[in-house]
Structure formats: C-alpha cells, structure tokens
Short mmCIF file of C-alpha atoms in Angstrom, two decimals:
data_model
loop_
_atom_site.label_atom_id
_atom_site.label_comp_id
_atom_site.label_asym_id
_atom_site.label_seq_id
_atom_site.Cartn_x
_atom_site.Cartn_y
_atom_site.Cartn_z
CA MET E 1 -0.16 0.56 0.18
CA ALA E 2 1.16 2.95 -0.93
CA PHE E 3 0.86 6.33 0.83
CA THR E 4 0.72 9.41 -0.96
CA ASN E 5 0.74 11.72 2.80
CA LEU E 6 3.26 10.73 5.19
CA GLY E 7 0.67 11.85 7.87
CA ASP E 8 -1.56 8.48 7.36
CA LEU E 9 1.68 6.18 7.91
CA PRO E 10 1.17 3.92 10.35
CA VAL E 11 2.53 4.00 13.61
CA LEU E 12 4.70 1.17 13.88
CA PRO E 13 5.19 -1.09 17.16
CA GLN E 14 9.49 -1.14 18.27
CA PRO E 15 10.83 -4.54 18.13
CA GLU E 16 9.95 -6.10 22.01
CA SER E 17 13.17 -6.53 23.27
CA PHE E 18 14.08 -3.21 23.00
CA ALA E 19 10.41 -1.95 24.08
CA LEU E 20 10.91 -3.72 26.78
CA THR E 21 14.19 -2.58 27.77
CA ALA E 22 12.69 1.27 27.32
CA ALA E 23 9.61 -0.11 30.04
CA TYR E 24 12.45 -1.46 32.77
CA ASN E 25 14.96 1.25 32.06
CA GLU E 26 11.60 4.05 33.66
CA ASP E 27 10.67 1.84 36.63
CA THR E 28 11.62 2.59 39.48
CA PHE E 29 11.17 -0.42 41.64
CA PRO E 30 13.94 -1.48 43.45
CA ASN E 31 13.90 -4.87 42.83
CA LYS E 32 13.24 -4.68 39.25
CA VAL E 33 15.31 -7.91 37.37
CA ASN E 34 16.08 -7.47 33.32
CA LEU E 35 15.64 -10.49 31.89
CA GLY E 36 14.87 -9.37 28.69
CA GLN E 37 18.26 -7.64 27.36
CA GLY E 38 20.31 -9.82 25.34
CA VAL E 39 23.75 -8.76 26.41
CA TYR E 40 26.17 -10.50 28.95
CA ARG E 41 26.33 -8.80 32.79
CA ASP E 42 29.30 -10.01 35.57
CA ASN E 43 28.17 -10.86 38.48
CA ASN E 44 27.02 -7.84 39.60
CA CYS E 45 24.31 -7.70 36.75
CA GLN E 46 26.55 -4.82 35.15
CA PRO E 47 28.35 -4.67 31.54
CA TRP E 48 31.28 -6.41 31.33
CA VAL E 49 34.26 -5.54 29.55
CA LEU E 50 36.03 -8.10 28.98
CA PRO E 51 40.42 -8.19 30.37
CA SER E 52 41.42 -9.29 26.84
CA ILE E 53 39.67 -6.24 24.78
CA ARG E 54 40.57 -3.91 27.83
CA GLU E 55 44.47 -5.24 26.80
CA ALA E 56 43.74 -4.81 23.29
CA GLU E 57 42.58 -1.22 23.31
CA GLN E 58 45.39 -0.10 25.57
CA THR E 59 47.95 -1.53 22.65
CA LEU E 60 46.19 0.99 19.67
CA HIS E 61 46.27 3.71 21.94
CA ASN E 62 49.52 3.20 22.24
CA GLN E 63 49.51 2.67 17.90
CA GLN E 64 48.67 6.01 17.64
CA VAL E 65 46.01 4.56 15.05
CA ASN E 66 44.62 6.60 12.70
CA HIS E 67 41.38 6.88 11.31
CA GLU E 68 41.38 6.06 7.45
CA TYR E 69 37.91 4.02 6.12
CA LEU E 70 38.71 0.89 5.29
CA PRO E 71 37.79 -0.97 1.71
CA ILE E 72 34.53 -1.81 0.82
CA ALA E 73 35.21 -5.60 1.96
CA GLY E 74 36.23 -4.33 5.35
CA HIS E 75 39.67 -4.92 7.25
CA ALA E 76 41.29 -7.83 5.83
CA GLN E 77 44.12 -8.81 8.63
CA PHE E 78 40.20 -9.29 10.91
CA LEU E 79 38.58 -11.14 8.43
CA THR E 80 41.22 -13.78 7.93
CA LYS E 81 41.67 -14.07 11.62
CA ALA E 82 37.91 -14.08 12.26
CA ARG E 83 37.94 -16.76 9.26
CA ASP E 84 40.07 -19.54 10.84
CA LEU E 85 38.41 -19.14 14.78
CA LEU E 86 35.77 -19.94 13.14
CA PHE E 87 36.92 -23.06 10.32
CA SER E 88 39.60 -23.10 11.92
CA PRO E 89 42.61 -22.69 9.92
CA ALA E 90 43.02 -25.54 7.74
CA ILE E 91 39.42 -24.96 6.48
CA ALA E 92 39.69 -20.94 5.90
CA SER E 93 42.98 -21.41 3.95
CA GLN E 94 40.97 -23.22 1.43
CA ASP E 95 39.79 -20.89 -2.09
CA ASN E 96 36.01 -21.67 -1.51
CA ILE E 97 35.24 -19.45 0.55
CA THR E 98 35.05 -15.14 -0.05
CA SER E 99 34.83 -13.24 3.57
CA ILE E 100 33.41 -9.82 3.52
CA GLN E 101 33.09 -7.31 7.03
CA ALA E 102 29.50 -6.48 8.38
CA VAL E 103 27.71 -4.59 10.49
CA ALA E 104 27.77 -7.19 12.95
CA GLY E 105 25.23 -10.36 12.80
CA THR E 106 22.39 -8.70 11.07
CA GLY E 107 24.21 -6.87 8.51
CA ALA E 108 25.99 -10.08 7.40
CA ASN E 109 22.20 -11.53 7.38
CA HIS E 110 20.56 -8.96 5.77
CA LEU E 111 23.53 -8.76 3.07
CA ALA E 112 22.89 -13.26 2.49
CA ALA E 113 19.14 -12.57 2.08
CA ILE E 114 19.61 -10.01 -0.27
CA PHE E 115 22.72 -12.13 -2.06
CA CYS E 116 20.22 -15.06 -2.46
CA ALA E 117 17.50 -13.32 -3.23
CA ARG E 118 18.94 -11.25 -6.29
CA ASN E 119 21.20 -14.23 -7.36
CA LEU E 120 19.96 -17.64 -6.06
CA ARG E 121 16.43 -17.04 -6.40
CA PRO E 122 14.63 -19.72 -3.79
CA LYS E 123 11.23 -20.20 -3.34
CA ASN E 124 11.45 -20.62 0.28
CA VAL E 125 13.45 -19.81 3.25
CA PHE E 126 13.21 -22.46 6.53
CA ILE E 127 13.10 -20.82 9.72
CA SER E 128 13.00 -22.42 12.88
CA ASP E 129 9.68 -22.16 14.84
CA PRO E 130 11.34 -20.09 16.77
CA THR E 131 13.66 -17.94 16.40
CA TRP E 132 15.40 -15.07 17.11
CA ASP E 133 12.90 -12.24 16.28
CA ASN E 134 14.95 -10.12 13.12
CA HIS E 135 15.28 -13.43 11.07
CA HIS E 136 11.86 -12.77 9.17
CA LEU E 137 12.23 -8.45 9.63
CA ILE E 138 15.51 -9.44 7.77
CA TRP E 139 14.06 -11.73 4.98
CA GLU E 140 10.73 -9.53 5.36
CA ILE E 141 12.55 -6.65 4.14
CA ALA E 142 15.24 -7.90 1.56
CA ALA E 143 13.34 -10.59 0.15
CA PRO E 144 9.88 -9.98 -0.08
CA ASN E 145 9.69 -12.55 -3.43
CA VAL E 146 10.30 -15.15 -0.71
CA THR E 147 8.48 -17.34 0.95
CA ARG E 148 9.03 -17.64 5.02
CA LYS E 149 8.11 -21.00 5.81
CA LEU E 150 8.40 -21.97 9.75
CA TYR E 151 10.16 -25.50 10.69
CA PRO E 152 9.39 -26.73 13.20
CA TYR E 153 12.31 -26.69 16.11
CA TYR E 154 10.68 -26.92 19.73
CA ASP E 155 8.47 -29.82 21.49
CA PRO E 156 6.11 -27.49 24.34
CA CYS E 157 5.94 -31.01 25.48
CA THR E 158 9.11 -31.73 26.70
CA ARG E 159 10.86 -28.61 26.07
CA GLY E 160 13.47 -30.00 23.85
CA LEU E 161 14.23 -30.55 19.35
CA ASN E 162 10.91 -30.82 17.76
CA PHE E 163 13.90 -33.11 15.76
CA ASP E 164 11.81 -35.31 14.06
CA GLY E 165 9.00 -32.43 13.14
CA MET E 166 12.26 -30.15 11.65
CA LEU E 167 13.67 -32.72 9.51
CA SER E 168 10.58 -34.48 8.44
CA GLU E 169 9.19 -30.47 7.24
CA LEU E 170 12.42 -29.95 5.35
CA GLU E 171 12.24 -33.60 3.78
CA LYS E 172 8.18 -32.83 2.38
CA SER E 173 8.17 -29.52 1.99
CA ALA E 174 11.65 -27.95 1.03
CA GLU E 175 12.80 -27.99 -2.62
CA GLU E 176 16.13 -27.62 -4.79
CA ASN E 177 18.14 -24.16 -3.85
CA ASP E 178 15.19 -23.38 -1.14
CA VAL E 179 17.16 -21.81 1.74
CA VAL E 180 16.94 -22.84 5.83
CA ILE E 181 18.83 -21.08 8.19
CA LEU E 182 20.14 -22.79 11.03
CA HIS E 183 21.34 -21.35 14.69
CA ALA E 184 24.85 -22.60 14.67
CA CYS E 185 25.00 -22.92 18.77
CA ALA E 186 23.17 -21.86 21.46
CA HIS E 187 19.95 -21.21 19.82
CA ASN E 188 17.80 -18.19 19.44
CA PRO E 189 16.09 -18.01 22.01
CA THR E 190 15.57 -22.13 23.01
CA GLY E 191 18.98 -23.10 24.02
CA ILE E 192 18.32 -25.97 23.36
CA ASP E 193 20.85 -27.26 19.92
CA PRO E 194 21.16 -30.89 17.76
CA THR E 195 22.88 -34.13 18.56
CA GLN E 196 26.46 -34.08 17.26
CA ASP E 197 24.53 -37.07 15.47
CA GLN E 198 21.41 -35.09 14.65
CA TRP E 199 23.61 -32.20 12.56
CA LYS E 200 24.56 -35.94 10.59
CA LYS E 201 21.24 -36.31 9.25
CA ILE E 202 20.51 -32.48 9.28
CA ALA E 203 23.01 -32.22 7.01
CA ASP E 204 22.27 -35.46 4.77
CA ALA E 205 18.90 -34.13 3.93
CA VAL E 206 21.23 -30.51 2.71
CA ARG E 207 22.74 -32.15 0.95
CA ARG E 208 20.53 -34.70 -1.03
CA LYS E 209 18.22 -31.91 -1.81
CA LYS E 210 20.90 -29.05 -2.52
CA LEU E 211 19.42 -26.51 -0.05
CA ILE E 212 21.55 -23.56 0.49
CA VAL E 213 22.04 -23.03 4.43
CA ILE E 214 22.49 -19.31 6.52
CA PHE E 215 24.06 -20.53 9.65
CA ASP E 216 23.66 -17.98 12.43
CA CYS E 217 26.39 -18.09 14.13
CA ALA E 218 26.67 -15.39 17.54
CA TYR E 219 28.14 -17.23 20.44
CA GLN E 220 30.74 -19.08 19.30
CA GLY E 221 33.24 -19.87 22.32
CA PHE E 222 30.37 -18.06 24.75
CA ALA E 223 28.34 -21.02 24.21
CA SER E 224 30.58 -23.88 25.84
CA GLY E 225 33.31 -21.34 27.06
CA ALA E 226 35.04 -23.85 24.12
CA ALA E 227 34.98 -21.55 20.62
CA ASP E 228 35.80 -24.86 18.66
CA ALA E 229 33.20 -27.32 20.31
CA ASP E 230 31.40 -24.36 19.42
CA ALA E 231 31.66 -23.92 15.01
CA TRP E 232 31.44 -28.08 15.10
CA ALA E 233 28.10 -28.08 12.76
CA ILE E 234 29.78 -25.36 10.60
CA ARG E 235 32.93 -27.72 10.33
CA TYR E 236 31.27 -30.68 9.77
CA PHE E 237 29.04 -29.15 7.09
CA TYR E 238 31.83 -27.44 5.55
CA THR E 239 33.85 -31.09 5.59
CA THR E 240 30.56 -32.95 4.48
CA LEU E 241 29.49 -30.64 1.44
CA PHE E 242 32.34 -28.48 0.10
CA THR E 243 34.70 -31.62 -0.59
CA GLU E 244 35.93 -32.34 -4.19
CA SER E 245 34.61 -34.93 -3.60
CA SER E 246 30.80 -34.33 -2.76
CA SER E 247 30.94 -30.58 -4.40
CA SER E 248 29.28 -32.66 -7.42
CA THR E 249 26.11 -33.82 -5.53
CA GLY E 250 25.60 -30.65 -3.23
CA PRO E 251 23.96 -27.27 -2.89
CA ALA E 252 24.84 -24.20 -4.53
CA GLY E 253 27.02 -22.49 -1.35
CA MET E 254 26.60 -21.73 2.33
CA PHE E 255 26.68 -18.48 3.86
CA VAL E 256 27.28 -18.28 7.33
CA CYS E 257 26.44 -14.75 9.16
CA GLN E 258 29.50 -14.72 12.54
CA SER E 259 29.20 -11.74 15.32
CA LEU E 260 31.82 -11.24 17.17
CA SER E 261 29.83 -8.29 19.08
CA LYS E 262 28.48 -11.12 21.92
CA ASN E 263 31.43 -13.65 22.11
CA PHE E 264 34.20 -10.46 21.99
CA GLY E 265 31.87 -7.63 24.64
CA LEU E 266 31.28 -5.22 21.44
CA TYR E 267 27.86 -4.65 21.82
CA GLY E 268 28.20 -0.56 20.32
CA GLU E 269 31.15 -1.89 17.65
CA ARG E 270 28.58 -3.77 15.59
CA ILE E 271 31.64 -5.93 14.44
CA GLY E 272 30.95 -9.26 12.33
CA ALA E 273 31.84 -11.14 9.06
CA LEU E 274 29.46 -12.55 6.41
CA HIS E 275 31.69 -16.24 4.40
CA LEU E 276 30.38 -17.51 1.35
CA ILE E 277 31.22 -21.10 0.93
CA THR E 278 30.70 -22.33 -2.46
CA PRO E 279 32.16 -25.87 -4.88
CA PRO E 280 35.61 -26.09 -4.78
CA LEU E 281 37.43 -24.69 -8.18
CA LEU E 282 34.48 -22.54 -9.16
CA PRO E 283 35.83 -19.18 -9.60
CA THR E 284 34.94 -16.92 -6.34
CA GLN E 285 35.93 -13.18 -7.68
CA GLY E 286 31.75 -12.77 -9.47
CA ALA E 287 30.44 -13.88 -6.25
CA LYS E 288 32.88 -11.56 -3.94
CA ALA E 289 32.32 -8.50 -6.54
CA HIS E 290 28.24 -8.33 -5.87
CA LEU E 291 29.06 -8.82 -2.05
CA VAL E 292 30.80 -5.39 -2.24
CA ARG E 293 28.37 -3.65 -3.93
CA LEU E 294 25.72 -4.21 -1.96
CA VAL E 295 27.84 -3.09 0.56
CA ARG E 296 28.41 0.08 -0.88
CA ALA E 297 25.25 0.85 -1.23
CA GLU E 298 24.15 -0.17 1.95
CA ILE E 299 27.21 1.37 4.48
CA SER E 300 29.92 2.37 1.75
CA CYS E 301 32.40 0.74 4.13
CA PRO E 302 32.04 -1.39 7.23
CA SER E 303 33.72 0.35 11.14
CA LEU E 304 36.61 0.17 11.88
CA PHE E 305 37.64 -0.51 15.57
CA GLY E 306 36.09 -3.24 16.62
CA ALA E 307 37.65 -4.74 13.60
CA ARG E 308 41.01 -3.63 14.75
CA LEU E 309 40.24 -5.17 18.76
CA VAL E 310 39.22 -8.42 17.90
CA HIS E 311 41.85 -8.83 15.03
CA THR E 312 44.63 -7.21 18.00
CA VAL E 313 43.36 -9.89 19.84
CA LEU E 314 43.20 -12.48 17.98
CA ASP E 315 46.78 -11.67 16.60
CA ASP E 316 48.72 -11.64 19.46
CA THR E 317 48.42 -15.28 21.31
CA GLU E 318 49.06 -14.31 24.81
CA LEU E 319 45.38 -12.24 24.41
CA VAL E 320 43.95 -15.20 21.83
CA SER E 321 44.63 -16.75 25.36
CA LYS E 322 43.57 -14.64 27.97
CA TRP E 323 40.00 -14.74 25.19
CA HIS E 324 39.82 -17.99 25.73
CA GLU E 325 39.68 -17.72 29.47
CA ASP E 326 37.22 -15.12 29.30
CA VAL E 327 34.47 -16.61 27.05
CA LYS E 328 34.74 -19.47 29.82
CA THR E 329 34.00 -17.02 32.34
CA MET E 330 31.00 -15.53 30.72
CA ALA E 331 29.93 -19.49 29.58
CA HIS E 332 31.03 -20.74 33.40
CA ARG E 333 28.77 -17.49 35.17
CA ILE E 334 25.78 -17.95 32.69
CA LYS E 335 26.71 -22.30 33.77
CA GLY E 336 26.02 -21.58 37.53
CA VAL E 337 23.62 -19.12 37.43
CA ARG E 338 20.76 -21.92 35.61
CA ALA E 339 21.95 -24.13 38.13
CA LEU E 340 21.36 -21.46 40.84
CA LEU E 341 17.50 -21.02 39.83
CA LYS E 342 16.38 -24.49 38.83
CA SER E 343 17.62 -25.89 42.42
CA GLU E 344 15.78 -22.59 43.74
CA LEU E 345 12.61 -23.67 42.01
CA GLU E 346 12.89 -27.08 42.93
CA THR E 347 13.44 -25.71 46.72
CA LEU E 348 10.28 -24.04 46.71
CA GLY E 349 8.54 -26.63 45.07
CA ALA E 350 7.72 -24.55 42.04
CA GLN E 351 4.95 -26.35 39.76
CA GLY E 352 6.47 -28.78 36.87
CA ASP E 353 10.14 -30.32 36.07
CA TRP E 354 12.82 -27.37 35.87
CA GLY E 355 15.07 -29.83 34.50
CA HIS E 356 15.18 -27.87 31.35
CA ILE E 357 16.70 -25.00 32.66
CA GLU E 358 20.25 -26.20 33.58
CA GLN E 359 19.93 -28.84 29.59
CA GLN E 360 19.95 -26.02 27.51
CA ILE E 361 22.53 -23.18 26.17
CA GLY E 362 23.98 -20.00 26.29
CA MET E 363 22.69 -17.14 27.87
CA PHE E 364 18.81 -17.51 26.83
CA SER E 365 16.43 -20.13 29.01
CA PHE E 366 12.63 -21.11 26.84
CA THR E 367 10.93 -21.79 30.52
CA GLY E 368 7.98 -22.28 28.53
CA LEU E 369 6.42 -19.74 30.47
CA SER E 370 3.07 -19.42 29.14
CA SER E 371 2.54 -14.94 28.05
CA ALA E 372 0.02 -14.32 30.53
CA GLN E 373 2.15 -15.42 33.54
CA VAL E 374 5.33 -13.28 31.45
CA GLN E 375 2.59 -10.41 32.41
CA GLN E 376 1.96 -11.12 35.60
CA LEU E 377 5.78 -11.28 35.90
CA ARG E 378 5.88 -7.58 35.09
CA GLU E 379 3.12 -7.14 36.19
CA LYS E 380 3.31 -7.91 40.13
CA HIS E 381 6.92 -9.16 40.49
CA HIS E 382 8.57 -6.07 38.40
CA ILE E 383 10.82 -9.25 36.54
CA TYR E 384 11.10 -8.53 32.65
CA MET E 385 11.01 -10.53 29.92
CA LEU E 386 9.90 -11.54 26.63
CA SER E 387 6.66 -12.42 25.77
CA ASN E 388 7.90 -15.71 24.55
CA GLY E 389 8.91 -17.75 27.60
CA ARG E 390 12.79 -16.52 26.88
CA MET E 391 14.55 -15.36 29.69
CA SER E 392 18.18 -13.97 29.59
CA LEU E 393 19.87 -15.59 32.52
CA SER E 394 22.98 -13.09 32.45
CA GLY E 395 20.54 -10.47 34.47
CA LEU E 396 20.03 -13.38 36.99
CA ASP E 397 22.75 -13.52 39.94
CA GLU E 398 23.24 -14.46 43.94
CA GLY E 399 21.65 -11.61 44.85
CA ASN E 400 18.14 -11.90 42.75
CA VAL E 401 17.86 -15.31 42.16
CA ALA E 402 15.56 -16.11 45.09
CA TYR E 403 13.20 -13.80 44.41
CA VAL E 404 12.73 -14.65 40.40
CA ALA E 405 11.96 -18.09 41.53
CA GLN E 406 10.73 -17.27 43.70
CA ALA E 407 8.14 -14.70 41.76
CA ILE E 408 7.86 -17.85 39.10
CA LYS E 409 6.00 -19.78 41.67
CA ASP E 410 3.58 -17.19 42.55
CA VAL E 411 2.67 -16.91 38.67
CA LEU E 412 2.65 -20.83 38.22
#
C-alpha cells in the first residue's frame, strides 16, 4: 500500500526486546530484574568489558592509530583471523571461502538474504519455530519475493528439540535451492541445539535436497566456553558438503553469518563477517564483487575500531589465550545461574520439572512460561522478559535469583 500523505503512515511498534528494555529503565521499583536484554552481565548484573579487550584497547591507544576508511570488503587481517576462528586455519585456507566484513550478525544476515534473493532466487526460506525475531524482519525487508516458512524446532511437551518434526518438514516441503536458516550454537531463543548425530542427519538432508544453508553464529565460545566445540556444526557441514568428493552432489553454496559482538563483548561496535562457501574449483571473484556492491550501496564501507580490537586479540598469542579464558568465564557464570535457578525452583516446590533450564545452553532459557504468566511477572514482580517465555540468564545473580524463583512459583 502506497501513502501519498506521510501523515497517514501507521505507527509501528518497537521491537519487543527494545521496548522491554525501555520499560525496565523507566521502572522505579528498587528490586526490578531485567531478564529480557540479550547482553552479558557480570556477577553484579553490570556491563563487563572483557580483560582481553581492555588490553587490546590499550595496545591500539599506544600505537596512535589513525581513523581512515576501510576498503569496502573490510579489514583484511581481521577477516583472516575471524575466518580462522570460525572454520579452523586448515579449512579457512581453502580458496572456496569468500569473506566480507558486515555490521555484526544482523548485517551479515541482511547481506546473505539480499544476495540469495537477487542471485540464487530461492522459492522459500525455512526459519525455525521459534527463532530470533529479526530473521523474519530481515527476509521480509530484504527478500519480499521469497516465501518465509517455518520448520518445527521447539517441543513444548518435552521442552526440548522437535528433531523429527524439523527433519520431516525439510524433507517434505523444501525444494532444491531453497534456503534453510540454522543456528550454529546456543539457539536463540530456546537454548536447545541438535546433537552431533542430529547435525549429521540435517547435513545429509541438505546435501540430498541441495538446500542453501545460512548458519547464524552469534555465540562461538560464549555458548559452551570452547570456541572449537561451538563451531563443530559449521565445520562438519563444510567438510561434508564442500570437499571435492562431495561438491558435485551438494548445494550451490553455504553462508555463515558471524557476529563478534557477543563473544567479544563489543555490542556497540557492531562487528561481524559474512562468509560464502562455494563448491571447490569454481571462481569466486564474481560472488565477492556482488557482495562488495551490496555493501557499497548500504554502508559504503564497514566500521574500523571494533575490527581492529578483534584482530589485535586474535593476532596475539597471549591475548587470544586470555580471550579463551574470558569466554569460559562468561559461559561458566551462565551455567552457574542456570543451576542456581533450577535449585531454587525445586527447593520452593515450584510446579513442574525444571531440568530443562540446566540442559539448555547459552545465554537464554526458553522457560515454558506462557505470555500471561510473563505479564504477571512484570506487573506484580517487576521482572521483565520476552512474552514468549525467553529468559536472558545474564540478568540473574546470587542476589536476585531467589526473588525470581519465588515470583515464578507465584505465577504458575
């Protein structure tokens, strides 16, 4: 629908997570709790700058670096190190991976969607039910001619993965050259990941049906505390689908949207990369040229400071070792508050089985609370979380977990 009078444009609602944070900030209740915002917080629920990043900041300050434009494709040394982290140096050195800097994971997803819609022209994109809400908006805006379809993911009965439903839907409905979006680790919002055996079955279906995979990887290292473990699915798909022996029977390509915002604590720097994997022996210059053209039209060139910080960390043996300890610290704290919350709920005798809180992984827990119960938590107890029941565990600490557990018991 076109509007000739701009005053007739309807007012659109804020994204829920941002509206929730705004409401939390306006709340004057002294014991309010923010379990909605997807950012890491320390043991006092305060922003935490990674020690490895603090050292990198000092290094850059001492170097008195300039602030010139980057090339359109981004910071080359940063991209090399980011690719090594994601794929491992042995895989990353292959010449069928094209990398370009993006505005965090969101920008990488947006570039992938536009590139697919313009050049690969899938009929459908399959998105997990549920998913990070921006996946839908990105494809709605960037690729309106591609039909968005859901594949089952969360089983509310078991509060686990509906793997059979997921695989069945892809087998039944996905057509050659369709896109399927997969979360590499720490699925948002459920915190539920496939097992390695399940990943292998998904990869087999992708290969047989020649589907285009877009991996969204936002939590490498932060999910489990081990960067290599969190990248297992991506590396397996690469090896299975894009070695010379398998490429003739596999898909046209695979994308990995890599965010360095969360696992480096660089939320405001918006640092990320998009990696396009093509079958071996095919020329890649054309694909890179089209990606560069899209970046030029959107942002002209990407941001510099965050890319320098990540490169400084990953390029220094001491700093990268400290970074691995930093992500372990974050992962360990999240695992700790998972155990605390489960223990408090069980001690209080809260209705139901709360084992899923510890079984899930990453920053989020899909609690199983209904939207009505979430609303009660907000209105009666000043506890803020998404209406679908997703809880950001970084908002919990030893000082408020008992209060949150009692509030949950109260609304059941």
